[in-house]
Structures are given as structure tokens and as C-alpha cells.
Tab-separated table of C-alpha atoms in Angstrom:
chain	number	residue	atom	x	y	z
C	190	UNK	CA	-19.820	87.989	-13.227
C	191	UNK	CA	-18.218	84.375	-13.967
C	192	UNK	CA	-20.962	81.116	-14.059
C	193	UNK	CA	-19.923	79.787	-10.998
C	194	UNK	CA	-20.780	83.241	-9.253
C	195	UNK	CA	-24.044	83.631	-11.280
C	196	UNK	CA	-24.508	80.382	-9.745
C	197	UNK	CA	-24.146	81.397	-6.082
C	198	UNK	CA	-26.210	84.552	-6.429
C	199	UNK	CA	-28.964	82.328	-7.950
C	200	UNK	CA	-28.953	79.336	-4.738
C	201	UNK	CA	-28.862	82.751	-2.477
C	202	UNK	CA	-31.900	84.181	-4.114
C	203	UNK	CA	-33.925	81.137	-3.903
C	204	UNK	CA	-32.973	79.842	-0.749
C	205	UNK	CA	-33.563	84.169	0.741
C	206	UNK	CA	-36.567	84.568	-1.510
C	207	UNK	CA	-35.762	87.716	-2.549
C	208	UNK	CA	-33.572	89.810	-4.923
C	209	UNK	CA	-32.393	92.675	-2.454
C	210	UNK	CA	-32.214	90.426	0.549
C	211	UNK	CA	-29.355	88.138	-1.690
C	212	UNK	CA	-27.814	91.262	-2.662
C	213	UNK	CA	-27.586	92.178	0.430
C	214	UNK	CA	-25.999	88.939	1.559
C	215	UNK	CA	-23.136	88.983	-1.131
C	216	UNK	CA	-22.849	93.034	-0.789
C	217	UNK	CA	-23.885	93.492	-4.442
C	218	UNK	CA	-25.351	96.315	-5.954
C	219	UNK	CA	-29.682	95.506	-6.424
C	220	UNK	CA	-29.492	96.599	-9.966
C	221	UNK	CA	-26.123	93.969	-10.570
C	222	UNK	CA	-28.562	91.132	-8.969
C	223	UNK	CA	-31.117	91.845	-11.388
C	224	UNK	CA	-29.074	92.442	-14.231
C	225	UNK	CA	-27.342	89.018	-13.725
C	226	UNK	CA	-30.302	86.766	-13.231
C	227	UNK	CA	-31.341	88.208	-16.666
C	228	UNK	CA	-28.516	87.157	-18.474
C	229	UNK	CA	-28.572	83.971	-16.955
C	230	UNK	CA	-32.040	83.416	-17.881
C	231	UNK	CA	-31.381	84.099	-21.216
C	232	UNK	CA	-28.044	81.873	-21.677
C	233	UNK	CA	-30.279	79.390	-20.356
C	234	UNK	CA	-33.094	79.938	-22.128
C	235	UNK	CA	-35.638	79.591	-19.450
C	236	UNK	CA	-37.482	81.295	-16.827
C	237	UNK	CA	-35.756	80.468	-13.622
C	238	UNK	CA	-37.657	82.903	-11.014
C	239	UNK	CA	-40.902	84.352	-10.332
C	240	UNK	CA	-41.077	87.712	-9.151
C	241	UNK	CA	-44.305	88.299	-7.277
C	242	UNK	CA	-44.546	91.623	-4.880
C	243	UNK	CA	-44.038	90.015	-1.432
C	244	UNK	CA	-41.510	86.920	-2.415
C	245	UNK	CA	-39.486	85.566	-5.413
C	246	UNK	CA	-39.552	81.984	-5.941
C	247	UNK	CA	-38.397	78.970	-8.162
C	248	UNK	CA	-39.986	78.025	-11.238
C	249	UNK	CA	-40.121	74.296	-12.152
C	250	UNK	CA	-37.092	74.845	-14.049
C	251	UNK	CA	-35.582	76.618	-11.912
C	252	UNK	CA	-36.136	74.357	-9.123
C	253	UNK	CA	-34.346	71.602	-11.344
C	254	UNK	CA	-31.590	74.491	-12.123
C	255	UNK	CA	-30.792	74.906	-8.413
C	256	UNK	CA	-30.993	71.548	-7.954
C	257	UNK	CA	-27.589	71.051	-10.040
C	258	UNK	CA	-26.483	74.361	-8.990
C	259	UNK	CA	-26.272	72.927	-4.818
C	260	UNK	CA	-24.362	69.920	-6.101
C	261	UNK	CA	-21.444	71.682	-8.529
C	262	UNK	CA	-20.983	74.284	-5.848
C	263	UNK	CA	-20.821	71.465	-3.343
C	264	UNK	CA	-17.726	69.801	-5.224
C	265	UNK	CA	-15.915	72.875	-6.118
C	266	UNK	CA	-16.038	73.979	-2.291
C	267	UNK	CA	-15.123	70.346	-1.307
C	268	UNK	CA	-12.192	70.782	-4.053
C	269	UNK	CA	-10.841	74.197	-2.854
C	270	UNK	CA	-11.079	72.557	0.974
C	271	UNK	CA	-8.797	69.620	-0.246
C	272	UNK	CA	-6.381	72.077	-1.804
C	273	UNK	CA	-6.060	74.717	1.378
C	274	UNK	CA	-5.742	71.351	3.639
C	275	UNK	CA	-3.090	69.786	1.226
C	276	UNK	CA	-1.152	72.923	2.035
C	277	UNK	CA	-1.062	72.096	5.840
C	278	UNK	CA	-1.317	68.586	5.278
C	279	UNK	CA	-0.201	67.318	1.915
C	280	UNK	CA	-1.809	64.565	0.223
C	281	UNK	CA	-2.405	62.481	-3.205
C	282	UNK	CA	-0.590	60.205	-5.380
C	283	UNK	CA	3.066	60.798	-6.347
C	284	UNK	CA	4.279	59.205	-9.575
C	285	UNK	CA	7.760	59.180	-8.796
C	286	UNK	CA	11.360	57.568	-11.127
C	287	UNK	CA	14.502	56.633	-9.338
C	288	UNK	CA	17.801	54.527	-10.202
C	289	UNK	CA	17.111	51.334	-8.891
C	290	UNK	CA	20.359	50.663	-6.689
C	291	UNK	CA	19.919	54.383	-5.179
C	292	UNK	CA	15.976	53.365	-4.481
C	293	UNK	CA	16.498	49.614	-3.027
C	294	UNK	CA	19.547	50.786	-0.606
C	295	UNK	CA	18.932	54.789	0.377
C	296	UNK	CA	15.350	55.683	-0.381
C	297	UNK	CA	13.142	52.694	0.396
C	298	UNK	CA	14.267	52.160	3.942
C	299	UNK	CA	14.023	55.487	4.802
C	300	UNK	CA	10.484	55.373	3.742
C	301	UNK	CA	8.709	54.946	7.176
C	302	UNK	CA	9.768	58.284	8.067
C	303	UNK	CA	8.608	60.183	5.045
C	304	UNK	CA	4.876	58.328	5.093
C	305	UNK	CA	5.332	59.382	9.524
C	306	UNK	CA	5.741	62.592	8.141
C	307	UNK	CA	2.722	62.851	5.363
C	308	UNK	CA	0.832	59.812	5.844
C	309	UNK	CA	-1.890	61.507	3.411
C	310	UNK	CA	0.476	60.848	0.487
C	311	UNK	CA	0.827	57.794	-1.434
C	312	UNK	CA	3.834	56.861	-3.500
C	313	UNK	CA	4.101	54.815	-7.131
C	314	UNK	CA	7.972	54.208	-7.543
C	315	UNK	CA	9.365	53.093	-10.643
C	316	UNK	CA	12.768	52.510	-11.191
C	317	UNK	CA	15.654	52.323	-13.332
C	318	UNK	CA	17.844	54.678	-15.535
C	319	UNK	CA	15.968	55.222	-18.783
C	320	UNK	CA	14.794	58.513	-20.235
C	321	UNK	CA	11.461	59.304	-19.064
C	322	UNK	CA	9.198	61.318	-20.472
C	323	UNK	CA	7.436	63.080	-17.259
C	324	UNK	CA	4.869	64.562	-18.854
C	325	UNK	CA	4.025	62.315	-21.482
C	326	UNK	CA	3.919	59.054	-18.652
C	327	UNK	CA	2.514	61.102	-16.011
C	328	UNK	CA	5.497	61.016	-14.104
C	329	UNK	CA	6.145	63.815	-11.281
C	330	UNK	CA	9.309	63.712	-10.490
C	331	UNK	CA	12.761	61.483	-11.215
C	332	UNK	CA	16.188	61.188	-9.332
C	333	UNK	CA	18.987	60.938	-11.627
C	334	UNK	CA	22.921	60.403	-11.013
C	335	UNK	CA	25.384	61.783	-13.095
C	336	UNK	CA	25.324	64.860	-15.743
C	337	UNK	CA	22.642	65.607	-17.428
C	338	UNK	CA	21.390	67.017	-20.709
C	339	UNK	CA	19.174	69.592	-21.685
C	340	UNK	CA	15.734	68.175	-20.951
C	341	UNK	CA	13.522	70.972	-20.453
C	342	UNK	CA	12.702	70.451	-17.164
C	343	UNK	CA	13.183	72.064	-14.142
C	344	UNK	CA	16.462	70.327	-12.307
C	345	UNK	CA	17.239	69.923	-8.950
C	346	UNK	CA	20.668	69.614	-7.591
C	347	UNK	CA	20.052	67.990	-4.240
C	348	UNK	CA	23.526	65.952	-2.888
C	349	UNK	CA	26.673	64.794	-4.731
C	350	UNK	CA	27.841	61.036	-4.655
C	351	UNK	CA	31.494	60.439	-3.378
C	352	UNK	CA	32.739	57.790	-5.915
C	353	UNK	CA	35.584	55.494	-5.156
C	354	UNK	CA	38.300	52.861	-6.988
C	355	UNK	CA	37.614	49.449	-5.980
C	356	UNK	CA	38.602	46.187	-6.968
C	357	UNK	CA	38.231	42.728	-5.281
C	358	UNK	CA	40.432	41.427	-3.115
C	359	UNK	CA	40.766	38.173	-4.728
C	360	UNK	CA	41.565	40.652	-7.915
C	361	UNK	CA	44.305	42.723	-5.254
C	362	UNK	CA	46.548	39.515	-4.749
C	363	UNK	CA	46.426	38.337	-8.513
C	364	UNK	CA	47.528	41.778	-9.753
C	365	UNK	CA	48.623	43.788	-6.371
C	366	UNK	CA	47.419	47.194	-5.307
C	367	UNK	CA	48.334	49.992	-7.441
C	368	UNK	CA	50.172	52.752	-5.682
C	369	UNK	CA	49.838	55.375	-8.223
C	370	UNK	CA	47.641	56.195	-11.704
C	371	UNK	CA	51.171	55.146	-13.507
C	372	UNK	CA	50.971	51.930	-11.728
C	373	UNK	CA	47.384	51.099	-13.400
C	374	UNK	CA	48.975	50.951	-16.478
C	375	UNK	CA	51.140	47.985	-15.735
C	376	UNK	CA	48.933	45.382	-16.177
C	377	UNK	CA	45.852	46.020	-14.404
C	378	UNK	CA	42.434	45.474	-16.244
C	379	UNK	CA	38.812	47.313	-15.473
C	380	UNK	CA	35.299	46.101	-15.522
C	381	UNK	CA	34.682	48.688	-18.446
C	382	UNK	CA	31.118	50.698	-18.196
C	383	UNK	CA	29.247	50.903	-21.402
C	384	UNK	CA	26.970	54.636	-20.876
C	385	UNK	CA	23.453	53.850	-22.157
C	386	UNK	CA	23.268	57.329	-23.405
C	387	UNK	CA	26.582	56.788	-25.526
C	388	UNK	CA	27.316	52.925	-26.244
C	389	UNK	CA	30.308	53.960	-25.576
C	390	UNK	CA	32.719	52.307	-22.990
C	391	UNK	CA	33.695	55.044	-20.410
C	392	UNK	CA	37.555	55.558	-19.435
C	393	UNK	CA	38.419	55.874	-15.707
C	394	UNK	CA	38.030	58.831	-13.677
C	395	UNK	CA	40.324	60.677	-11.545
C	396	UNK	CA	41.213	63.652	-9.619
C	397	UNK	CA	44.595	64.779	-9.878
C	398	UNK	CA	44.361	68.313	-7.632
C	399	UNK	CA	41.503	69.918	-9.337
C	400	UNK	CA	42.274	68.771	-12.834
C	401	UNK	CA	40.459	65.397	-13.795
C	402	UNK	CA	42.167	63.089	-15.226
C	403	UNK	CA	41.320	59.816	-17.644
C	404	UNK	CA	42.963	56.094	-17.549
C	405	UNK	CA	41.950	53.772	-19.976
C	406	UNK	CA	42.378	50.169	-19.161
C	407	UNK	CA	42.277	46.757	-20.933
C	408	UNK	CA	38.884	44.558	-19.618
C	409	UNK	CA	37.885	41.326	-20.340
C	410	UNK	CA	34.063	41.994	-19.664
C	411	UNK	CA	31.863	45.402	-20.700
C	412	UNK	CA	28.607	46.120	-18.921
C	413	UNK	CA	25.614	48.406	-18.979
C	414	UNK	CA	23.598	47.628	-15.885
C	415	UNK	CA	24.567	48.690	-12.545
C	416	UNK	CA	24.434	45.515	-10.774
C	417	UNK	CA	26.129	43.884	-13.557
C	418	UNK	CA	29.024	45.902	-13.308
C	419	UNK	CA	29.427	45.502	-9.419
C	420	UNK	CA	29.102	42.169	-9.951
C	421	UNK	CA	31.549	41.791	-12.410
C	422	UNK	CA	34.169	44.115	-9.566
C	423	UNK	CA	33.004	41.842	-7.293
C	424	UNK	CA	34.037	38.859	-9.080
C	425	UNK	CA	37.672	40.123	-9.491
C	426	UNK	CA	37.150	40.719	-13.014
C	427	UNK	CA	38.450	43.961	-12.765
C	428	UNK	CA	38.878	47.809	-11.187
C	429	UNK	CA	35.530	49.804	-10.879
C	430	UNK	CA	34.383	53.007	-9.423
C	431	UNK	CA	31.067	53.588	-8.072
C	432	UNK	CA	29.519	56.367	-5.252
C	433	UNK	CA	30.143	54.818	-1.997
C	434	UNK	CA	27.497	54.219	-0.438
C	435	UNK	CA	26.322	51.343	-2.720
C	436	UNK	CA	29.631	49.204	-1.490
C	437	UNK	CA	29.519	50.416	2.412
C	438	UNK	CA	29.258	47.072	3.365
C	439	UNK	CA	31.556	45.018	1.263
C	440	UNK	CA	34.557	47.722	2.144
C	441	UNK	CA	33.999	47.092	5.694
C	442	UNK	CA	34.332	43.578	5.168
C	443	UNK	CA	37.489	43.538	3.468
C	444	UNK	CA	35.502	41.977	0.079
C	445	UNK	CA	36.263	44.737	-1.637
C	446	UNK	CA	39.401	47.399	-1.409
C	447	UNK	CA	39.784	50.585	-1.957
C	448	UNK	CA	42.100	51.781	-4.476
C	449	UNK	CA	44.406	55.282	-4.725
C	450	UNK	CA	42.208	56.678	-2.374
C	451	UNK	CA	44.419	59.911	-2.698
C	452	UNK	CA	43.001	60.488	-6.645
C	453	UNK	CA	39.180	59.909	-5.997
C	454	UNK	CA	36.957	59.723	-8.826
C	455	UNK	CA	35.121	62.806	-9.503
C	456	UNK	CA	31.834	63.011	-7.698
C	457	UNK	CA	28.514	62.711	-8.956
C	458	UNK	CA	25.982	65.180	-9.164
C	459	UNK	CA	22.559	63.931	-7.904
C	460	UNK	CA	19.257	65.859	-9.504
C	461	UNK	CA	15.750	65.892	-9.046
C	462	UNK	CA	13.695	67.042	-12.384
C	463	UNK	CA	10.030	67.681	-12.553
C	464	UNK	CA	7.948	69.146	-15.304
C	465	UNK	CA	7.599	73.108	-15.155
C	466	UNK	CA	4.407	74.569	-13.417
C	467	UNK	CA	3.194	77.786	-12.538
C	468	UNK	CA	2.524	76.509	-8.650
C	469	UNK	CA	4.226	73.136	-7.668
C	470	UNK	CA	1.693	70.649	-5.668
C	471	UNK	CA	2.820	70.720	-2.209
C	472	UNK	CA	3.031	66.802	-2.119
C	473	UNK	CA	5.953	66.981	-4.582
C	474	UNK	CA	7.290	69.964	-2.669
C	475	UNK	CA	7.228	67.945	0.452
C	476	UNK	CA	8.644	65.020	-1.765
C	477	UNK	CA	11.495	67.114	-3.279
C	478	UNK	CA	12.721	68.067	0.315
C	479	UNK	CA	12.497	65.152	1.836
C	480	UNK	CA	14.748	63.796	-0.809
C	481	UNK	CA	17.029	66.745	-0.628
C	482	UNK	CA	17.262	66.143	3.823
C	483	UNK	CA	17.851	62.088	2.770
C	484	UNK	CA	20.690	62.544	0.288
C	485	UNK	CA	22.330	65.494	1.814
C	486	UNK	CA	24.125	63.149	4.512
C	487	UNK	CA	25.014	61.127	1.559
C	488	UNK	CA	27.944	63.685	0.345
């Protein structure tokens, strides 16, 4: 017999008065009862019960003893309730990472209908694209773009990002629109993306069939940051490629143009990592769902 259940035979003696009538109650055997109040005495060091022929009661140290015996069964039954409600109704705090583009334009105003969903869970977003150590920061969960190393945790694959070749238009009728990956060659330049894993600057992407296939291009400008580099595109500096939905808007308006939309770039895997656990806390389950439903229709 564990503490805490030495503890609950111990309130249901007291509060019964007697040794058979509590083993009774808990369908224990009387000679178990008795043998477990004894050891408990003893680890304690003090007489917690006096046995008279009619009734058992309380000492004074025992009366103390059940004292703080009501109140650490009262939290741990309060704790187990909040855990067997948090699987009908999650709740808590979520420490959660996510690329800051992806989190200002997909995830935050889609927010209302996650918290209409679990309104018992509240969120701590940080974001950008830097390693983060979950466990170490306390983190539960990040959403990363792109390929991935080995990180020893548990990955996610929840959508992939349709990338395209865009340039500005003021860019399109300096240099003209490129009508084939040969064409890029004569004379075209690229906003060229330094990887923060790397340093290095990465060549352009495309799909030729299934076979992927690099262009490197002259650029007058190299960038690391994500809304550096649109803005550079933007600015007709160059030719970038970037997942779609971050340039909806500016495609629709004729700002920006789509280039050899017949060789897309490849597309990019999108992952959800969390540290490994033996039982995953529903509000991250809920959490890693939800994600999974909202970029889903972002293919």
C-alpha cells in the first residue's frame, strides 16, 4: 500500500471510527487495515489512533495528521478532476514557436475559431525561424517550413507550401518575362537567399518533370530575413520564389508576376515538432490538429 492510499484508509478510519467499518468501506481485508496503520505509525513515529473496545479515535497527533491528510487528498482529487475534464475540455497554457510571416498572415486570424473551439486554452506565441530548444525554453510545440534535420523530436508533417517564381513588374519590363529556365540565364538577376542554417546563398529551384533542377543567377542584393527578401522582389531588385500564399494579394494586383509557372519551385514541407512524451497533453493534441485542419487548405 502506496502513502497516498495509507492516507485514505487513515481519513476513513477516523472519520468511521473504526478499523473493520473502514475496511469495510474500501473492501480491504481487517488484518491489511491493521497491518497498515502500523507501519504508518511507525514511519511516522507517532501514535496516530486509539483503540478503545467500542470506538477508535484520533490522538492529538493524529488529529493534526488528518488534518494535512484532508487537504493533500483534496488537491490530488482536484488535480486528477482537472486532468479527466481537460480530456473533454482541454485547457492550460500552450508555449507555442512559429515563422513569423506564416503566424501574422495564416495562423493569427484564424485564431477566433481555435479559442471558439477551446476557450479553456491560452496561447504564448513566439515567432521567428531560429533553433529552439523545446525542452530547454519550455517550448511545446514549433511550426517550421522547409527540411529539416535530425532534432530528436517528434515531427509532424502537416501541409506542403506551393512555392512560386515571382518578380516585380517594374523588374518584368526592365528585363522581360522569361519564357523558359534557358531564358533566365540571359541576363536576369535574383534577390539571392542567404539559409541561416548554411550562410550560404541558395540557387533557384525548379521542377523539370519530377527531376529538380538548380539556376544560379547574378544579384545585386543577398538577404536572410523573410520580409527582407520580399521586399527586395518587391522592389524589382530581382526574381524570388516564395510559398504562395504569402504574395496572394500582390499577384492579384498585378504588383507582382508570376514567372514559368510551368517549372514550379519544389514545394515545401510544413512540420510540427514537439518534445517526446509517453502521453501528449490533450491541449497540444487539440493544438496540433487544429494546425494540421488550418494548413491543409494551404496545399
Amino acid at each position: 500500500m502506496d502513502r497516498l492510499e495509507a492516507m485514505r484508509l487513515y481519513t476513513r478510519i477516523v472519520e468511521l471510527g473504526s478499523f473493520t467499518a473502514a475496511a469495510d468501506d474500501l473492501n480491504l481485508p481487517r488484518a491489511t487495515v491493521t497491518h497498515a496503520i502500523k507501519r504508518l505509525e511507525a514511519r511516522l513515529g507517532a501514535q496516530l489512533l486509539q483503540r478503545t473496545t467500542r470506538r477508535v479515535r484520533a490522538t492529538r497527533d493524529g488529529e493534526t495528521y488528518y488534518g494535512h491528510c484532508l487537504r493533500l487528498l483534496a488537491d490530488v482529487d482536484e488535480v486528477e478532476t482537472d486532468f479527466r475534464e481537460a480530456r473533454v475540455q482541454p485547457k492550460g497554457r500552450l508555449r507555442v514557436d512559429l515563422p513569423a510571416t506564416l503566424a501574422r498572415l495564416l495562423v493569427i486570424p484564424a485564431l477566433r475559431d481555435f479559442f471558439a473551439r477551446f476557450p479553456q486554452i491560452q496561447l504564448d506565441i513566439g515567432t521567428g525561424d531560429r533553433f529552439v530548444d523545446l525542452v530547454r525554453e519550455g517550448v511545446d510545440c514549433v511550426l517550421r517550413v522547409g527540411e529539416l534535420g535530425d532534432s530528436g523530436m517528434v515531427g509532424r508533417r502537416v501541409a506542403t507550401l506551393e512555392q512560386v517564381t515571382v518578380a516585380s513588374a517594374a523588374y518584368v519590363r526592365r528585363h522581360g518575362l522569361p519564357d523558359s529556365l534557358a531564358a533566365l540565364q540571359d541576363g536576369h538577376l535574383a534577390v539571392n537567399w542567404v539559409s541561416p542554417t548554411t550562410h550560404r546563398a541558395e540557387p533557384l529551384e525548379f521542377m523539370v518533370g519530377r527531376k529538380r533542377r538548380e539556376v544560379v543567377l547574378p544579384g545585386c542584393v543577398s538577404v536572410s530575413g523573410v520580409d527582407a527578401y520580399l521586399g527586395c522582389c518587391e522592389a524589382g531588385l530581382g526574381i524570388a520564389q516564395m510559398p504562395r500564399y504569402r504574395i496572394v494579394d500582390a499577384l492579384k494586383s498585378g504588383g507582382l508576376r508570376e514567372l514559368l509557372p510551368a517549372h514550379p519551385p519544389p514545394s515545401l514541407p510544413m512540420t510540427i515538432l514537439y518534445p517526446q512524451q509517453r502521453q501528449m497533453p490533450a491541449r497540444l493534441r487539440v493544438f496540433v490538429d487544429w494546425l494540421v485542419e488550418l494548413t491543409t487548405g494551404q496545399r
